[in-house]
Amino acid sequence: MTASEEKDSQWIECVIRIREQADQAAFAALFRHFAPRVKAFLMKGGADEALAEECTQEVMATLWHKAHLFDPARASVATWVFTIARNRRIDALRRQRRPEPEDLPWGPEPEPDQAEIMGLQQDTERLGEALAQLPEKQRSLIERAYFGELSHSEIAAETGLPLGTIKSRIRLALDRLRHAMN
Amino acid sequence: MDKITHHLDDRLLMAYAAGTLPEGFNLVVATHISLCDECRARLGEFEAVGGQVLERGDTVALADTSLEQTLARISGDAPAGDDRNTMPQRSSVFPAPLRDYVGGDADAVHWRAVGGGVRQAILPTSNAATVRLLHIPAGAAVPDHGHRGTELTLVLQGAFRDEEDRFARGDIEIADEEVQHTPVAEAGEDCICLAATDAPLRFRALIPRLAQPFLRI
Ligand SMILES: [Zn+2]
């Protein structure tokens, strides 16, 4: 197991301890790692520091309350935190509802399969490495698309790059990520 | 159900995962994903990219008492229920996210005639995009319109054809600027679509352009 896989399984363990034992120390560990990232994410999305602090606390509290809904066979902890922070940003900064897809009619989840969880952890790590290895120009556009709350045309207006260049750089970046995952 | 052949593209899935689409587009994307396991899986990939962007991104220090405040907040909150979308009713025409906006299934829509036998209902969302339901009688033409901006059309019942393709339940048509087409609802069953646009549509054949701002088309 590599260091970052170990880290991710450590976060999964924290979520399980919150769910089963209302473990505040496990929550504190998750908080120390993820809360500063969530705060940066919200500030890049346009929140001032006070609002970002407030919303970060709400996101982290949501993590506690929804720990029973986390499924480590379907998403990494980082992905789960990202989706909660994203929804909070849409709600607080854009003041919009966020329509979510209907849940699959699978009924009560069976105990998550260990092999599936391991597979997902390996995928997550490969994805993170592939992202880190993207050429700087491609990676920065991907990061801005997720972080900066900018549409492609707004990125074009801000960077002076033609829209076609931005679209093709993002497409190249996605192709590289897919290639790395195959 | 027919197999879905027209899917969301990377640009829409990534923007939905990133949370940067207007609400009206989010509704169309969420409704398609409710019907399409392939796009649901691709969405999971785009959300995983978001997770890694967050994981590897910058950090900003929290206030000194932030953890204590959050723990206090947690013990003050009411325990969360299971707020997953209600169990799917696979017999319904509208998937859950659309039922939330309509306040029910297809029989709960308040339709208004727009001419040519076509009816529509505009759904309340933020102003950045307009989203509406269209009811097109079997065999009738969807009014000829040109586009500005991007228009998404998702079929919920029946099917329509344009010059090139056929779109049935679950299929989504993504039309960018300057596309002009004349879709026709197939014979047999009336066609119901969910359509979103980020620019006002021009129903050239039917409605004088000056009237558009009042009719919100
Ligand atoms: Zn699809």
mmCIF file of C-alpha atoms and ligand atoms in Angstrom:
data_model
loop_
_atom_site.group_PDB
_atom_site.id
_atom_site.type_symbol
_atom_site.label_atom_id
_atom_site.label_comp_id
_atom_site.label_asym_id
_atom_site.label_seq_id
_atom_site.Cartn_x
_atom_site.Cartn_y
_atom_site.Cartn_z
ATOM 1 C CA MET A 1 0.000 0.000 0.000
ATOM 2 C CA THR A 2 1.375 3.415 -0.918
ATOM 3 C CA ALA A 3 1.382 6.413 1.391
ATOM 4 C CA SER A 4 -1.554 8.118 -0.227
ATOM 5 C CA GLU A 5 -3.677 4.945 -0.342
ATOM 6 C CA GLU A 6 -2.903 4.530 3.314
ATOM 7 C CA LYS A 7 -4.029 8.082 3.884
ATOM 8 C CA ASP A 8 -7.308 7.547 2.085
ATOM 9 C CA SER A 9 -8.074 4.379 4.061
ATOM 10 C CA GLN A 10 -7.285 6.369 7.188
ATOM 11 C CA TRP A 11 -9.959 8.923 6.185
ATOM 12 C CA ILE A 12 -12.448 6.122 5.544
ATOM 13 C CA GLU A 13 -11.672 4.794 9.022
ATOM 14 C CA CYS A 14 -12.383 8.253 10.464
ATOM 15 C CA VAL A 15 -15.786 8.449 8.762
ATOM 16 C CA ILE A 16 -16.685 4.996 10.067
ATOM 17 C CA ARG A 17 -15.664 5.981 13.606
ATOM 18 C CA ILE A 18 -17.820 9.119 13.381
ATOM 19 C CA ARG A 19 -20.746 7.041 12.154
ATOM 20 C CA GLU A 20 -20.441 4.249 14.698
ATOM 21 C CA GLN A 21 -18.992 5.908 17.775
ATOM 22 C CA ALA A 22 -19.603 9.649 17.294
ATOM 23 C CA ASP A 23 -15.816 9.851 17.656
ATOM 24 C CA GLN A 24 -14.710 13.496 18.018
ATOM 25 C CA ALA A 25 -11.006 12.703 17.671
ATOM 26 C CA ALA A 26 -11.671 11.066 14.292
ATOM 27 C CA PHE A 27 -13.652 14.145 13.313
ATOM 28 C CA ALA A 28 -10.795 16.422 14.417
ATOM 29 C CA ALA A 29 -8.387 14.500 12.154
ATOM 30 C CA LEU A 30 -10.707 14.903 9.160
ATOM 31 C CA PHE A 31 -11.223 18.545 10.060
ATOM 32 C CA ARG A 32 -7.500 19.331 10.198
ATOM 33 C CA HIS A 33 -6.973 17.859 6.748
ATOM 34 C CA PHE A 34 -10.081 18.890 4.836
ATOM 35 C CA ALA A 35 -11.379 22.109 6.410
ATOM 36 C CA PRO A 36 -8.449 24.303 5.194
ATOM 37 C CA ARG A 37 -8.920 22.878 1.674
ATOM 38 C CA VAL A 38 -12.652 23.532 1.748
ATOM 39 C CA LYS A 39 -12.068 27.083 2.949
ATOM 40 C CA ALA A 40 -9.628 27.769 0.112
ATOM 41 C CA PHE A 41 -12.097 26.243 -2.355
ATOM 42 C CA LEU A 42 -14.907 28.519 -1.144
ATOM 43 C CA MET A 43 -12.723 31.637 -1.199
ATOM 44 C CA LYS A 44 -11.572 30.933 -4.757
ATOM 45 C CA GLY A 45 -15.232 30.574 -5.630
ATOM 46 C CA GLY A 46 -15.854 34.127 -4.483
ATOM 47 C CA ALA A 47 -16.642 33.925 -0.758
ATOM 48 C CA ASP A 48 -14.998 36.467 1.547
ATOM 49 C CA GLU A 49 -13.095 35.052 4.502
ATOM 50 C CA ALA A 50 -15.962 35.348 7.016
ATOM 51 C CA LEU A 51 -18.456 33.610 4.735
ATOM 52 C CA ALA A 52 -15.903 30.940 3.789
ATOM 53 C CA GLU A 53 -15.194 30.244 7.483
ATOM 54 C CA GLU A 54 -18.913 29.959 8.225
ATOM 55 C CA CYS A 55 -19.613 27.717 5.228
ATOM 56 C CA THR A 56 -16.575 25.521 5.935
ATOM 57 C CA GLN A 57 -17.907 24.837 9.418
ATOM 58 C CA GLU A 58 -21.283 23.964 7.908
ATOM 59 C CA VAL A 59 -19.672 21.644 5.353
ATOM 60 C CA MET A 60 -17.703 19.865 8.079
ATOM 61 C CA ALA A 61 -20.822 19.574 10.267
ATOM 62 C CA THR A 62 -22.652 18.053 7.278
ATOM 63 C CA LEU A 63 -19.868 15.474 7.056
ATOM 64 C CA TRP A 64 -20.602 14.430 10.624
ATOM 65 C CA HIS A 65 -24.363 14.257 10.107
ATOM 66 C CA LYS A 66 -24.163 12.398 6.797
ATOM 67 C CA ALA A 67 -21.414 9.948 7.760
ATOM 68 C CA HIS A 68 -23.988 7.125 7.543
ATOM 69 C CA LEU A 69 -24.557 7.905 3.846
ATOM 70 C CA PHE A 70 -20.880 7.670 2.844
ATOM 71 C CA ASP A 71 -20.108 4.625 0.682
ATOM 72 C CA PRO A 72 -16.353 3.960 0.280
ATOM 73 C CA ALA A 73 -17.021 1.664 -2.683
ATOM 74 C CA ARG A 74 -18.518 4.560 -4.644
ATOM 75 C CA ALA A 75 -16.363 7.586 -3.807
ATOM 76 C CA SER A 76 -13.188 8.540 -1.973
ATOM 77 C CA VAL A 77 -13.520 10.708 1.129
ATOM 78 C CA ALA A 78 -11.978 13.621 -0.820
ATOM 79 C CA THR A 79 -14.620 13.255 -3.538
ATOM 80 C CA TRP A 80 -17.385 13.104 -0.951
ATOM 81 C CA VAL A 81 -16.096 16.240 0.789
ATOM 82 C CA PHE A 82 -15.806 17.961 -2.582
ATOM 83 C CA THR A 83 -19.455 17.279 -3.473
ATOM 84 C CA ILE A 84 -20.672 18.586 -0.101
ATOM 85 C CA ALA A 85 -18.526 21.739 -0.408
ATOM 86 C CA ARG A 86 -19.686 22.248 -3.994
ATOM 87 C CA ASN A 87 -23.346 22.025 -2.995
ATOM 88 C CA ARG A 88 -22.806 24.458 -0.135
ATOM 89 C CA ARG A 89 -21.147 26.866 -2.545
ATOM 90 C CA ILE A 90 -24.073 26.701 -4.978
ATOM 91 C CA ASP A 91 -26.499 27.265 -2.137
ATOM 92 C CA ALA A 92 -24.646 30.047 -0.292
ATOM 93 C CA LEU A 93 -22.867 31.900 -3.083
ATOM 94 C CA ARG A 94 -25.102 31.419 -6.083
ATOM 95 C CA ARG A 95 -28.339 31.130 -4.122
ATOM 96 C CA GLN A 96 -29.658 28.383 -6.343
ATOM 97 C CA ARG A 97 -31.195 25.011 -5.755
ATOM 98 C CA ARG A 98 -29.108 22.049 -6.835
ATOM 99 C CA PRO A 99 -31.210 19.377 -8.552
ATOM 100 C CA GLU A 100 -29.655 15.963 -7.825
ATOM 101 C CA PRO A 101 -30.160 12.754 -9.800
ATOM 102 C CA GLU A 102 -32.641 10.205 -8.518
ATOM 103 C CA ASP A 103 -30.989 7.535 -6.405
ATOM 104 C CA LEU A 104 -30.635 4.103 -7.904
ATOM 105 C CA PRO A 105 -33.263 1.590 -6.795
ATOM 106 C CA TRP A 106 -30.733 -0.699 -5.176
ATOM 107 C CA GLY A 107 -32.384 -0.753 -1.818
ATOM 108 C CA PRO A 108 -30.309 -1.082 1.332
ATOM 109 C CA GLU A 109 -26.615 -1.294 0.491
ATOM 110 C CA PRO A 110 -24.889 -4.543 1.335
ATOM 111 C CA GLU A 111 -21.652 -4.279 3.324
ATOM 112 C CA PRO A 112 -19.189 -2.586 0.965
ATOM 113 C CA ASP A 113 -16.964 -5.039 -0.816
ATOM 114 C CA GLN A 114 -13.310 -4.735 0.307
ATOM 115 C CA ALA A 115 -11.955 -5.400 -3.183
ATOM 116 C CA GLU A 116 -14.138 -2.640 -4.597
ATOM 117 C CA ILE A 117 -12.956 -0.223 -1.936
ATOM 118 C CA MET A 118 -9.309 -1.079 -2.632
ATOM 119 C CA GLY A 119 -9.860 -0.701 -6.379
ATOM 120 C CA LEU A 120 -11.392 2.703 -5.866
ATOM 121 C CA GLN A 121 -8.484 3.797 -3.675
ATOM 122 C CA GLN A 122 -6.000 2.762 -6.349
ATOM 123 C CA ASP A 123 -7.987 4.608 -9.016
ATOM 124 C CA THR A 124 -8.111 7.685 -6.832
ATOM 125 C CA GLU A 125 -4.385 7.665 -6.358
ATOM 126 C CA ARG A 126 -3.712 7.191 -10.078
ATOM 127 C CA LEU A 127 -6.089 10.019 -10.865
ATOM 128 C CA GLY A 128 -4.339 12.328 -8.411
ATOM 129 C CA GLU A 129 -0.941 11.465 -9.925
ATOM 130 C CA ALA A 130 -2.217 11.924 -13.467
ATOM 131 C CA LEU A 131 -3.602 15.316 -12.500
ATOM 132 C CA ALA A 132 -0.271 16.320 -10.953
ATOM 133 C CA GLN A 133 1.562 15.263 -14.115
ATOM 134 C CA LEU A 134 -0.555 17.255 -16.539
ATOM 135 C CA PRO A 135 1.201 20.084 -18.326
ATOM 136 C CA GLU A 136 0.813 23.215 -16.213
ATOM 137 C CA LYS A 137 -1.459 25.012 -18.688
ATOM 138 C CA GLN A 138 -3.888 22.105 -18.864
ATOM 139 C CA ARG A 139 -3.926 21.483 -15.133
ATOM 140 C CA SER A 140 -4.531 25.113 -14.315
ATOM 141 C CA LEU A 141 -7.570 25.228 -16.611
ATOM 142 C CA ILE A 142 -9.011 22.094 -14.984
ATOM 143 C CA GLU A 143 -8.408 23.574 -11.530
ATOM 144 C CA ARG A 144 -10.036 26.832 -12.493
ATOM 145 C CA ALA A 145 -13.020 25.072 -13.969
ATOM 146 C CA TYR A 146 -13.585 23.321 -10.613
ATOM 147 C CA PHE A 147 -12.268 25.934 -8.231
ATOM 148 C CA GLY A 148 -12.723 29.300 -9.788
ATOM 149 C CA GLU A 149 -16.402 29.114 -10.518
ATOM 150 C CA LEU A 150 -15.661 30.201 -14.044
ATOM 151 C CA SER A 151 -17.382 29.092 -17.196
ATOM 152 C CA HIS A 152 -15.231 28.472 -20.266
ATOM 153 C CA SER A 153 -16.237 31.795 -21.758
ATOM 154 C CA GLU A 154 -15.430 33.640 -18.532
ATOM 155 C CA ILE A 155 -11.981 31.988 -18.453
ATOM 156 C CA ALA A 156 -11.574 33.123 -22.055
ATOM 157 C CA ALA A 157 -12.476 36.703 -21.170
ATOM 158 C CA GLU A 158 -10.131 36.724 -18.185
ATOM 159 C CA THR A 159 -7.079 35.048 -19.697
ATOM 160 C CA GLY A 160 -7.436 36.452 -23.184
ATOM 161 C CA LEU A 161 -7.172 32.914 -24.560
ATOM 162 C CA PRO A 162 -9.605 32.127 -27.374
ATOM 163 C CA LEU A 163 -12.512 29.917 -26.312
ATOM 164 C CA GLY A 164 -11.414 27.249 -28.801
ATOM 165 C CA THR A 165 -7.965 27.048 -27.179
ATOM 166 C CA ILE A 166 -9.484 26.623 -23.730
ATOM 167 C CA LYS A 167 -11.864 23.930 -24.913
ATOM 168 C CA SER A 168 -9.093 22.025 -26.665
ATOM 169 C CA ARG A 169 -6.724 22.265 -23.669
ATOM 170 C CA ILE A 170 -9.413 20.931 -21.368
ATOM 171 C CA ARG A 171 -10.165 18.168 -23.861
ATOM 172 C CA LEU A 172 -6.460 17.273 -24.019
ATOM 173 C CA ALA A 173 -6.286 17.226 -20.229
ATOM 174 C CA LEU A 174 -9.298 14.905 -20.005
ATOM 175 C CA ASP A 175 -7.801 12.632 -22.680
ATOM 176 C CA ARG A 176 -4.591 12.385 -20.659
ATOM 177 C CA LEU A 177 -6.476 11.623 -17.471
ATOM 178 C CA ARG A 178 -8.482 8.910 -19.243
ATOM 179 C CA HIS A 179 -5.335 7.467 -20.763
ATOM 180 C CA ALA A 180 -3.713 7.327 -17.328
ATOM 181 C CA MET A 181 -6.740 5.528 -15.931
ATOM 182 C CA ASN A 182 -6.805 2.791 -18.604
ATOM 183 C CA MET B 1 -37.263 1.387 -22.571
ATOM 184 C CA ASP B 2 -35.257 2.113 -25.702
ATOM 185 C CA LYS B 3 -31.543 2.293 -25.197
ATOM 186 C CA ILE B 4 -30.368 5.872 -24.736
ATOM 187 C CA THR B 5 -28.127 6.884 -27.653
ATOM 188 C CA HIS B 6 -27.720 10.659 -27.151
ATOM 189 C CA HIS B 7 -25.782 11.541 -24.004
ATOM 190 C CA LEU B 8 -24.368 14.476 -22.091
ATOM 191 C CA ASP B 9 -20.992 15.709 -23.345
ATOM 192 C CA ASP B 10 -17.825 16.179 -21.261
ATOM 193 C CA ARG B 11 -18.301 19.916 -21.026
ATOM 194 C CA LEU B 12 -21.754 19.601 -19.427
ATOM 195 C CA LEU B 13 -20.789 16.729 -17.117
ATOM 196 C CA MET B 14 -17.674 18.533 -15.921
ATOM 197 C CA ALA B 15 -19.553 21.782 -15.310
ATOM 198 C CA TYR B 16 -22.329 19.904 -13.478
ATOM 199 C CA ALA B 17 -19.706 18.134 -11.345
ATOM 200 C CA ALA B 18 -17.960 21.461 -10.700
ATOM 201 C CA GLY B 19 -21.259 23.139 -9.855
ATOM 202 C CA THR B 20 -20.905 25.983 -12.344
ATOM 203 C CA LEU B 21 -23.960 25.446 -14.565
ATOM 204 C CA PRO B 22 -27.079 27.607 -14.289
ATOM 205 C CA GLU B 23 -29.867 25.979 -12.294
ATOM 206 C CA GLY B 24 -32.010 25.278 -15.378
ATOM 207 C CA PHE B 25 -29.188 23.288 -16.994
ATOM 208 C CA ASN B 26 -28.532 21.456 -13.738
ATOM 209 C CA LEU B 27 -32.147 20.306 -13.781
ATOM 210 C CA VAL B 28 -31.855 18.878 -17.295
ATOM 211 C CA VAL B 29 -28.527 17.189 -16.477
ATOM 212 C CA ALA B 30 -29.861 15.694 -13.213
ATOM 213 C CA THR B 31 -32.966 14.444 -15.011
ATOM 214 C CA HIS B 32 -30.918 12.783 -17.778
ATOM 215 C CA ILE B 33 -28.599 11.133 -15.246
ATOM 216 C CA SER B 34 -31.638 9.797 -13.396
ATOM 217 C CA LEU B 35 -32.468 7.876 -16.580
ATOM 218 C CA CYS B 36 -28.930 7.060 -17.777
ATOM 219 C CA ASP B 37 -26.520 4.805 -15.899
ATOM 220 C CA GLU B 38 -23.727 5.522 -18.382
ATOM 221 C CA CYS B 39 -23.705 9.271 -17.678
ATOM 222 C CA ARG B 40 -24.142 8.564 -13.952
ATOM 223 C CA ALA B 41 -20.874 6.616 -14.029
ATOM 224 C CA ARG B 42 -19.129 9.373 -16.024
ATOM 225 C CA LEU B 43 -20.370 11.947 -13.525
ATOM 226 C CA GLY B 44 -18.710 9.893 -10.782
ATOM 227 C CA GLU B 45 -15.414 10.242 -12.660
ATOM 228 C CA PHE B 46 -15.761 14.005 -12.991
ATOM 229 C CA GLU B 47 -16.591 14.304 -9.310
ATOM 230 C CA ALA B 48 -13.494 12.241 -8.526
ATOM 231 C CA VAL B 49 -11.449 14.795 -10.477
ATOM 232 C CA GLY B 50 -13.027 17.479 -8.273
ATOM 233 C CA GLY B 51 -12.035 15.466 -5.203
ATOM 234 C CA GLN B 52 -8.419 15.331 -6.344
ATOM 235 C CA VAL B 53 -8.397 19.038 -7.253
ATOM 236 C CA LEU B 54 -9.562 19.699 -3.687
ATOM 237 C CA GLU B 55 -7.084 17.212 -2.191
ATOM 238 C CA ARG B 56 -4.138 18.768 -4.029
ATOM 239 C CA GLY B 57 -5.345 22.345 -3.865
ATOM 240 C CA ASP B 58 -4.337 25.269 -1.679
ATOM 241 C CA THR B 59 -5.287 25.591 1.968
ATOM 242 C CA VAL B 60 -6.467 28.562 4.013
ATOM 243 C CA ALA B 61 -6.088 28.478 7.787
ATOM 244 C CA LEU B 62 -9.271 28.254 9.820
ATOM 245 C CA ALA B 63 -10.056 30.523 12.754
ATOM 246 C CA ASP B 64 -8.411 29.368 16.022
ATOM 247 C CA THR B 65 -11.658 28.150 17.573
ATOM 248 C CA SER B 66 -13.085 26.762 14.357
ATOM 249 C CA LEU B 67 -13.042 23.083 15.359
ATOM 250 C CA GLU B 68 -14.695 23.812 18.724
ATOM 251 C CA GLN B 69 -17.318 25.973 17.031
ATOM 252 C CA THR B 70 -18.024 23.213 14.518
ATOM 253 C CA LEU B 71 -18.407 20.604 17.260
ATOM 254 C CA ALA B 72 -20.773 22.960 19.092
ATOM 255 C CA ARG B 73 -22.706 23.432 15.872
ATOM 256 C CA ILE B 74 -22.944 19.652 15.461
ATOM 257 C CA SER B 75 -24.358 19.068 18.934
ATOM 258 C CA GLY B 76 -26.832 21.934 18.387
ATOM 259 C CA ASP B 77 -28.100 20.599 15.043
ATOM 260 C CA ALA B 78 -31.038 18.277 14.808
ATOM 261 C CA PRO B 79 -29.916 14.805 13.709
ATOM 262 C CA ALA B 80 -30.027 14.478 9.942
ATOM 263 C CA GLY B 81 -32.574 12.184 8.421
ATOM 264 C CA ASP B 82 -31.966 10.164 5.312
ATOM 265 C CA ASP B 83 -32.521 12.865 2.722
ATOM 266 C CA ARG B 84 -31.771 10.805 -0.334
ATOM 267 C CA ASN B 85 -34.274 11.368 -3.111
ATOM 268 C CA THR B 86 -37.439 9.397 -2.582
ATOM 269 C CA MET B 87 -37.332 5.882 -3.870
ATOM 270 C CA PRO B 88 -37.702 5.983 -7.639
ATOM 271 C CA GLN B 89 -41.107 5.331 -9.031
ATOM 272 C CA ARG B 90 -40.025 3.768 -12.266
ATOM 273 C CA SER B 91 -43.559 3.912 -13.614
ATOM 274 C CA SER B 92 -43.583 7.721 -13.518
ATOM 275 C CA VAL B 93 -42.825 9.837 -16.585
ATOM 276 C CA PHE B 94 -40.748 12.371 -14.633
ATOM 277 C CA PRO B 95 -37.682 11.332 -12.595
ATOM 278 C CA ALA B 96 -37.418 12.661 -9.024
ATOM 279 C CA PRO B 97 -35.500 15.927 -9.660
ATOM 280 C CA LEU B 98 -38.085 17.016 -12.234
ATOM 281 C CA ARG B 99 -41.010 15.954 -10.020
ATOM 282 C CA ASP B 100 -39.552 18.244 -7.334
ATOM 283 C CA TYR B 101 -39.791 21.248 -9.663
ATOM 284 C CA VAL B 102 -43.202 20.387 -11.098
ATOM 285 C CA GLY B 103 -44.731 19.358 -7.788
ATOM 286 C CA GLY B 104 -45.780 16.005 -9.242
ATOM 287 C CA ASP B 105 -45.641 13.857 -12.348
ATOM 288 C CA ALA B 106 -46.690 14.747 -15.918
ATOM 289 C CA ASP B 107 -50.356 15.043 -14.925
ATOM 290 C CA ALA B 108 -49.504 17.870 -12.468
ATOM 291 C CA VAL B 109 -48.093 20.255 -15.102
ATOM 292 C CA HIS B 110 -49.915 23.548 -15.719
ATOM 293 C CA TRP B 111 -49.658 23.762 -19.487
ATOM 294 C CA ARG B 112 -50.180 26.848 -21.595
ATOM 295 C CA ALA B 113 -50.867 26.765 -25.321
ATOM 296 C CA VAL B 114 -48.196 28.418 -27.461
ATOM 297 C CA GLY B 115 -49.733 27.743 -30.877
ATOM 298 C CA GLY B 116 -49.676 24.882 -33.363
ATOM 299 C CA GLY B 117 -51.074 22.491 -30.760
ATOM 300 C CA VAL B 118 -47.841 22.846 -28.769
ATOM 301 C CA ARG B 119 -48.118 23.510 -25.034
ATOM 302 C CA GLN B 120 -45.418 24.579 -22.620
ATOM 303 C CA ALA B 121 -44.820 25.169 -18.934
ATOM 304 C CA ILE B 122 -41.939 27.305 -17.705
ATOM 305 C CA LEU B 123 -40.376 26.003 -14.501
ATOM 306 C CA PRO B 124 -39.115 28.458 -11.879
ATOM 307 C CA THR B 125 -35.297 28.622 -11.762
ATOM 308 C CA SER B 126 -32.619 31.291 -11.539
ATOM 309 C CA ASN B 127 -32.499 33.722 -14.449
ATOM 310 C CA ALA B 128 -29.264 32.511 -16.014
ATOM 311 C CA ALA B 129 -31.190 29.918 -18.004
ATOM 312 C CA THR B 130 -34.810 29.272 -18.874
ATOM 313 C CA VAL B 131 -36.140 25.741 -18.503
ATOM 314 C CA ARG B 132 -39.538 24.597 -19.667
ATOM 315 C CA LEU B 133 -41.554 21.534 -20.465
ATOM 316 C CA LEU B 134 -42.875 21.169 -23.994
ATOM 317 C CA HIS B 135 -45.840 19.030 -24.981
ATOM 318 C CA ILE B 136 -45.928 18.358 -28.712
ATOM 319 C CA PRO B 137 -48.852 16.413 -30.224
ATOM 320 C CA ALA B 138 -47.868 13.172 -31.958
ATOM 321 C CA GLY B 139 -46.999 13.930 -35.556
ATOM 322 C CA ALA B 140 -46.790 17.693 -35.035
ATOM 323 C CA ALA B 141 -43.778 19.846 -35.757
ATOM 324 C CA VAL B 142 -41.915 21.507 -32.939
ATOM 325 C CA PRO B 143 -42.082 25.180 -33.914
ATOM 326 C CA ASP B 144 -39.147 26.114 -36.094
ATOM 327 C CA HIS B 145 -36.642 27.989 -34.028
ATOM 328 C CA GLY B 146 -33.115 29.244 -34.215
ATOM 329 C CA HIS B 147 -30.833 29.257 -31.210
ATOM 330 C CA ARG B 148 -28.593 31.671 -29.499
ATOM 331 C CA GLY B 149 -26.410 30.224 -26.803
ATOM 332 C CA THR B 150 -26.815 26.570 -25.863
ATOM 333 C CA GLU B 151 -30.077 24.656 -25.810
ATOM 334 C CA LEU B 152 -30.584 21.259 -24.184
ATOM 335 C CA THR B 153 -33.638 19.177 -25.040
ATOM 336 C CA LEU B 154 -34.330 15.992 -23.101
ATOM 337 C CA VAL B 155 -37.109 13.633 -24.225
ATOM 338 C CA LEU B 156 -39.308 12.256 -21.436
ATOM 339 C CA GLN B 157 -42.128 10.690 -23.423
ATOM 340 C CA GLY B 158 -42.631 9.811 -27.087
ATOM 341 C CA ALA B 159 -39.902 10.720 -29.555
ATOM 342 C CA PHE B 160 -38.948 13.349 -32.101
ATOM 343 C CA ARG B 161 -36.847 13.345 -35.217
ATOM 344 C CA ASP B 162 -34.966 16.111 -36.875
ATOM 345 C CA GLU B 163 -33.168 16.076 -40.204
ATOM 346 C CA GLU B 164 -30.489 13.714 -38.900
ATOM 347 C CA ASP B 165 -31.431 11.859 -35.746
ATOM 348 C CA ARG B 166 -34.141 10.286 -33.646
ATOM 349 C CA PHE B 167 -34.512 11.216 -29.965
ATOM 350 C CA ALA B 168 -36.563 9.018 -27.627
ATOM 351 C CA ARG B 169 -37.064 8.861 -23.848
ATOM 352 C CA GLY B 170 -33.804 9.685 -22.065
ATOM 353 C CA ASP B 171 -32.065 11.055 -25.168
ATOM 354 C CA ILE B 172 -30.664 14.568 -24.916
ATOM 355 C CA GLU B 173 -30.054 16.901 -27.816
ATOM 356 C CA ILE B 174 -27.331 19.508 -27.299
ATOM 357 C CA ALA B 175 -27.695 22.367 -29.757
ATOM 358 C CA ASP B 176 -25.181 25.163 -29.890
ATOM 359 C CA GLU B 177 -25.422 28.537 -31.489
ATOM 360 C CA GLU B 178 -26.736 28.974 -34.986
ATOM 361 C CA VAL B 179 -28.120 25.467 -35.270
ATOM 362 C CA GLN B 180 -31.443 25.548 -37.029
ATOM 363 C CA HIS B 181 -33.561 22.459 -37.156
ATOM 364 C CA THR B 182 -37.168 21.423 -37.483
ATOM 365 C CA PRO B 183 -37.857 18.506 -35.184
ATOM 366 C CA VAL B 184 -41.129 16.598 -35.622
ATOM 367 C CA ALA B 185 -42.813 14.497 -32.945
ATOM 368 C CA GLU B 186 -43.248 10.892 -34.066
ATOM 369 C CA ALA B 187 -46.706 9.544 -34.723
ATOM 370 C CA GLY B 188 -48.230 7.414 -32.008
ATOM 371 C CA GLU B 189 -47.567 9.124 -28.722
ATOM 372 C CA ASP B 190 -47.479 12.811 -27.785
ATOM 373 C CA CYS B 191 -43.939 13.961 -27.095
ATOM 374 C CA ILE B 192 -42.963 15.606 -23.803
ATOM 375 C CA CYS B 193 -39.541 17.265 -23.581
ATOM 376 C CA LEU B 194 -37.640 19.221 -20.971
ATOM 377 C CA ALA B 195 -35.772 22.057 -22.679
ATOM 378 C CA ALA B 196 -33.320 24.560 -21.225
ATOM 379 C CA THR B 197 -31.675 27.500 -22.920
ATOM 380 C CA ASP B 198 -29.287 30.167 -21.741
ATOM 381 C CA ALA B 199 -30.623 32.640 -24.290
ATOM 382 C CA PRO B 200 -34.185 33.551 -25.301
ATOM 383 C CA LEU B 201 -35.528 31.286 -28.016
ATOM 384 C CA ARG B 202 -36.888 32.744 -31.197
ATOM 385 C CA PHE B 203 -40.038 31.004 -32.279
ATOM 386 C CA ARG B 204 -39.952 32.756 -35.593
ATOM 387 C CA ALA B 205 -42.890 31.067 -37.181
ATOM 388 C CA LEU B 206 -45.375 31.668 -34.421
ATOM 389 C CA ILE B 207 -44.666 34.548 -32.148
ATOM 390 C CA PRO B 208 -43.732 38.107 -32.993
ATOM 391 C CA ARG B 209 -40.289 38.813 -31.590
ATOM 392 C CA LEU B 210 -41.450 41.879 -29.726
ATOM 393 C CA ALA B 211 -43.712 39.743 -27.578
ATOM 394 C CA GLN B 212 -40.884 37.550 -26.304
ATOM 395 C CA PRO B 213 -39.993 39.350 -23.094
ATOM 396 C CA PHE B 214 -43.581 39.154 -21.896
ATOM 397 C CA LEU B 215 -44.084 35.536 -22.765
ATOM 398 C CA ARG B 216 -40.683 34.439 -21.445
ATOM 399 C CA ILE B 217 -39.933 32.225 -24.363
HETATM 400 ZN ZN ZN C 1 -26.385 9.514 -20.809
#
